[in-house]
Amino acid sequence: MKTNVITTAAIAALATAAGVTAAHAQSVPAPTHSTSWTGTVGEDRFGDARFKMRGRLQWDIASNELDFGGLGGALEDGPRSYTRRAFLGVQGRFTENWRYKVDFVLAPSSSTIQVDDAFLEYVADDWSIVIGEHNITSPLEDRISSLDIPFNERSSVINAFGFGRRAGLGFITGGANWSAAVAVQGDSMNSTETSQANNEELNVSGRFTFAPIFSTTPEGTQLLHLGVSARQRTAGDTQAFGYSVRPFNGRGSSPIAVSGVGDGGESDTTYAVELAGQWGPFGFQAEYATLDGETSTSGEDFTYDGYYVDVYWSLTGESRGYRGNQGSFGPIVPRTPFGVDGGLGHFSLSARYDYIDMSDAGIGIATDVLGEQTSYGIGLDWIPIDHVRFKLNYAQSEIDYANPGDGADGDAQTISLRTQFDF
Amino acid sequence: MKILKTAVAAVAALALTAGSALGQQAFTIQIDGSSTVFPLSEAVAEGFQQQTSGRVRVTVGESGTGGGFRKFCRGETHISNASRPISASEMAACRAAGIQYVEIPVAFDALTVVVHPSSPLRSITVDQLRQIWRPEAQGQVTNWRQVNPQWPDMPLALFGPGSASGTFDYFTEAVNGRSRASRTDYTPSEDDNVIVQGVASNTGGMGYFGLAYYEENRSRLRALAIDSGSGPVEPSVANAANGTYAPLSRPMFIYVNAAALRRPQVQQFVQYFLNNGARLSTQVGYIPLPANAYQTYVQRAQRRTQGTAFGGRQAIGITIEELMARPLIVEPVQQ
């Protein structure tokens, strides 16, 4: 509508400038199709329908000094670069209520194109139903887009406990400062299993968030976020659940890993609690998760748990963007973009303490290595303009193995610089 | 590693220096929104800055009611000027971003329909306005004579606000029966001075905007009396105040970020606005609220009472008494 008016205005202005009365412009037919700019790319509009391309690229340069036994052995990696994520997708809506989003994963997937978010959504006034590949019940850090997570990689518990997207049905509702979501999901859409004889995995999960303090002004956001989530899942017939952590790196060796091949989790139950806050330029975020599982072959029980605590300081004053009806954080938009009025963009410093305990016996076949990992990480972020971000991370990790046979205790130093943009 | 430490230290030092420099600047109240409300807010801002001797700065933008709410609901402004109530989708956007607001009517406007001073017209009925501005008139109604055989044989040259304008939303709902339903083959601008210029330089010109812009340009334009069935009524302060200028008499608002009202500068500004609202409204050509209404809204600002009296919907022809009697709600009313 706006564009129709603007287009007509431009024609009318030209007509007036040429000494013709605006009445001559009145024969211009009303266009039914228009393009409007939302975010960084044009959005096609046709009546109530909307359609828009989207995408992201994350390219990392990383250097790891890994000195541990277990699966990785003693490794010293020099600097190398790699594409951490390359997504291309679409989002839109057929009507005000029926919407869709599909992100195709072009990298780091090896040979086949996979999907990230890929769902149809029916949106009512204050609830919606999601059908497809989604993670609406995941704990906080998994709900935050990879574009907006505070460090280059998510925390050990979020990575190790297999949070992420699966295909199925979800329901989410919420208000200004709370959200509630439940989901029933099977395998990921990216599963390559074709046999009808094999059962797929089953996930039943839920999450509830509440922000007793949440207000935003131009000076910043005041926020206290609380959240709980739970997930019960049973593995499919072909492969048990695996669990593995890396020392703050996106590629390379895992010092602690349960492969899921041969043994691994037949079923597990996860509980997680979330706490986050923002006070103008200062923020924190912490999550604790515990997982109780049962092995697929021996039927033994095992318990893993872990947590992380982050603190953030925005040197240029911006708060992290929070979405009360989703219980999740969004992008940080620089107050003064780089190059505008002498602006620097957004700078922030972050620090993380990250711990995971996967030393509980129960799984112990040759390819599995159990232990604890403790990591300390710091980060420097620069967002020169909205949609462009550079993230420099440094982390030290200590690994204690549960079984002497797995190798001597070790440590790791990782440094990584991410360049990312999205549209 | 040494390089990393040095880089972190350098950036931190730089940012701290920049931060402390910023901290020494005067606090700036950010206002944006309706171009109709702009002259009033601008007059208030000038007076307030003089009173505070520059200790508090006020910037007033005019990106239209819709454009103003977009910024307000992203937390970029303290106050949004509006010539219509907040819409349901804007309520949802504010809500998702943790922005609570206090709705404060500040004055009434007589939305004024103007023509070229050489035009023989003196009044127009709401039905005739609809014949000219409804979507079906697009490309069809192009001559004054098509609306009334008595009117001159002259091409219509239409000028009006753009779609980000609250005046556009109000006029289309009041005249065409549906908000934002309008022919689009006219010359739109969010800047009312462009509309003034367009009508003043076209003998077949017609346009609409807030009364203040007509008052400022009386010598160059003619305002039409509006006949909604009880005879023509001139747009004027008196006729808007006594409720006879229907359906184009409407309240104008400021929406204030409720959390920002805890800041003394913002609270003082809003108090100054309401304490001087009557005088400055008259000065710029709008219709002041009754004194008891300003009293009510002074208390509303002090108590930071949140919500809107409209539930995301327009109310055509509402009077200040009706408006004051309405309860405030924070959830949109279902359509």
Short mmCIF file of C-alpha atoms in Angstrom, two decimals, chain A residues 1-6 8-10 12-13 16 21-23 25-31 125-126 174-177 214-219 221 313 315-316 322-325 333 344 347 349 378 380 392-394 415, chain B residues 1 4 7-8 11-12 14-16 18 27-28 30 70 74-78 95-100 138-139 141-142 155-159 162-164 168 180 182-188 202 257 259-260 263 334:
data_model
loop_
_atom_site.label_atom_id
_atom_site.label_comp_id
_atom_site.label_asym_id
_atom_site.label_seq_id
_atom_site.Cartn_x
_atom_site.Cartn_y
_atom_site.Cartn_z
CA MET A 1 0.00 0.00 0.00
CA LYS A 2 2.74 2.36 1.01
CA THR A 3 4.68 1.54 -2.11
CA ASN A 4 1.60 2.05 -4.30
CA VAL A 5 1.27 5.49 -2.87
CA ILE A 6 4.96 6.23 -3.19
CA THR A 8 2.05 7.13 -7.64
CA ALA A 9 3.62 10.04 -5.80
CA ALA A 10 6.80 9.75 -7.80
CA ALA A 12 2.71 12.58 -9.95
CA ALA A 13 5.75 14.57 -8.86
CA THR A 16 3.97 18.19 -11.90
CA THR A 21 -1.22 18.88 -13.75
CA ALA A 22 -1.38 15.99 -11.33
CA ALA A 23 -4.72 15.05 -12.85
CA ALA A 25 -1.33 11.00 -13.39
CA GLN A 26 -4.71 9.73 -12.36
CA SER A 27 -4.92 7.30 -15.24
CA VAL A 28 -2.14 5.23 -13.63
CA PRO A 29 -3.74 1.91 -12.67
CA ALA A 30 -3.37 0.78 -9.07
CA PRO A 31 -0.69 -1.91 -8.89
CA ASP A 125 -3.98 -13.75 18.08
CA ASP A 126 -1.88 -15.05 20.96
CA GLY A 174 2.55 -16.25 25.34
CA GLY A 175 1.99 -12.72 26.52
CA ALA A 176 4.07 -9.60 26.95
CA ASN A 177 6.48 -11.28 29.34
CA PHE A 214 10.90 -6.40 31.37
CA SER A 215 10.85 -2.82 30.17
CA THR A 216 12.61 -1.01 27.37
CA THR A 217 13.42 2.66 26.85
CA PRO A 218 15.88 4.39 24.51
CA GLU A 219 18.37 4.18 27.40
CA THR A 221 16.34 -2.69 28.69
CA TRP A 313 29.14 -5.55 28.95
CA LEU A 315 30.85 -0.79 25.75
CA THR A 316 28.67 1.33 23.48
CA TYR A 322 14.66 -9.55 24.17
CA ARG A 323 11.39 -11.03 22.92
CA GLY A 324 9.02 -11.41 25.82
CA ASN A 325 6.48 -13.58 24.04
CA VAL A 333 21.19 -3.05 16.85
CA LEU A 344 31.71 3.08 16.10
CA PHE A 347 31.23 -3.15 20.89
CA LEU A 349 32.92 -7.77 25.98
CA ILE A 378 36.16 -14.35 26.69
CA LEU A 380 34.93 -9.29 21.91
CA LEU A 392 36.61 -12.79 18.47
CA ASN A 393 36.63 -15.60 21.07
CA TYR A 394 39.39 -17.05 23.20
CA ILE A 415 40.88 -18.82 19.43
CA MET B 1 47.56 -14.01 22.80
CA LEU B 4 44.45 -10.28 21.67
CA ALA B 7 43.38 -5.34 21.19
CA VAL B 8 40.85 -5.91 23.98
CA VAL B 11 39.03 -1.23 22.38
CA ALA B 12 37.93 -1.04 26.00
CA LEU B 14 38.46 3.69 23.38
CA ALA B 15 34.90 2.76 24.28
CA LEU B 16 35.26 4.03 27.84
CA ALA B 18 33.67 7.59 24.10
CA PHE B 27 19.91 14.28 28.25
CA THR B 28 17.94 14.23 25.01
CA GLN B 30 13.54 11.68 21.56
CA ARG B 70 7.56 1.79 14.50
CA ARG B 74 11.55 -0.61 18.94
CA GLY B 75 12.50 1.47 21.97
CA GLU B 76 14.14 4.21 19.92
CA THR B 77 12.01 7.12 21.13
CA HIS B 78 10.64 8.28 24.49
CA ARG B 95 4.30 -5.56 23.87
CA ALA B 96 6.84 -7.96 22.35
CA ALA B 97 9.63 -5.44 22.87
CA GLY B 98 8.82 -4.78 26.53
CA ILE B 99 7.49 -1.31 25.90
CA GLN B 100 4.64 -0.12 28.08
CA GLN B 138 -9.37 5.59 -8.83
CA GLY B 139 -8.93 6.70 -12.44
CA VAL B 141 -13.53 10.43 -10.87
CA THR B 142 -11.13 12.90 -12.44
CA PRO B 155 -9.64 18.36 -13.60
CA LEU B 156 -9.33 17.21 -10.01
CA ALA B 157 -5.79 17.52 -8.64
CA LEU B 158 -5.68 15.59 -5.39
CA PHE B 159 -3.13 15.93 -2.61
CA GLY B 162 0.94 9.27 2.74
CA SER B 163 0.10 5.90 4.22
CA ALA B 164 2.39 6.34 7.26
CA PHE B 168 -4.66 9.31 6.30
CA ARG B 180 -6.61 2.98 4.84
CA SER B 182 -8.39 5.15 -0.43
CA ARG B 183 -7.77 5.82 -4.08
CA THR B 184 -4.03 5.93 -4.58
CA ASP B 185 -3.81 8.13 -7.69
CA TYR B 186 -3.16 11.29 -5.75
CA THR B 187 0.03 13.07 -4.72
CA PRO B 188 0.90 11.92 -1.20
CA ASN B 202 -3.48 23.96 -8.71
CA ASN B 257 7.20 5.21 27.24
CA ALA B 259 9.48 3.33 32.03
CA ALA B 260 10.95 6.55 30.63
CA ARG B 263 13.17 9.81 34.42
CA GLN B 334 -10.92 -8.44 18.90
#
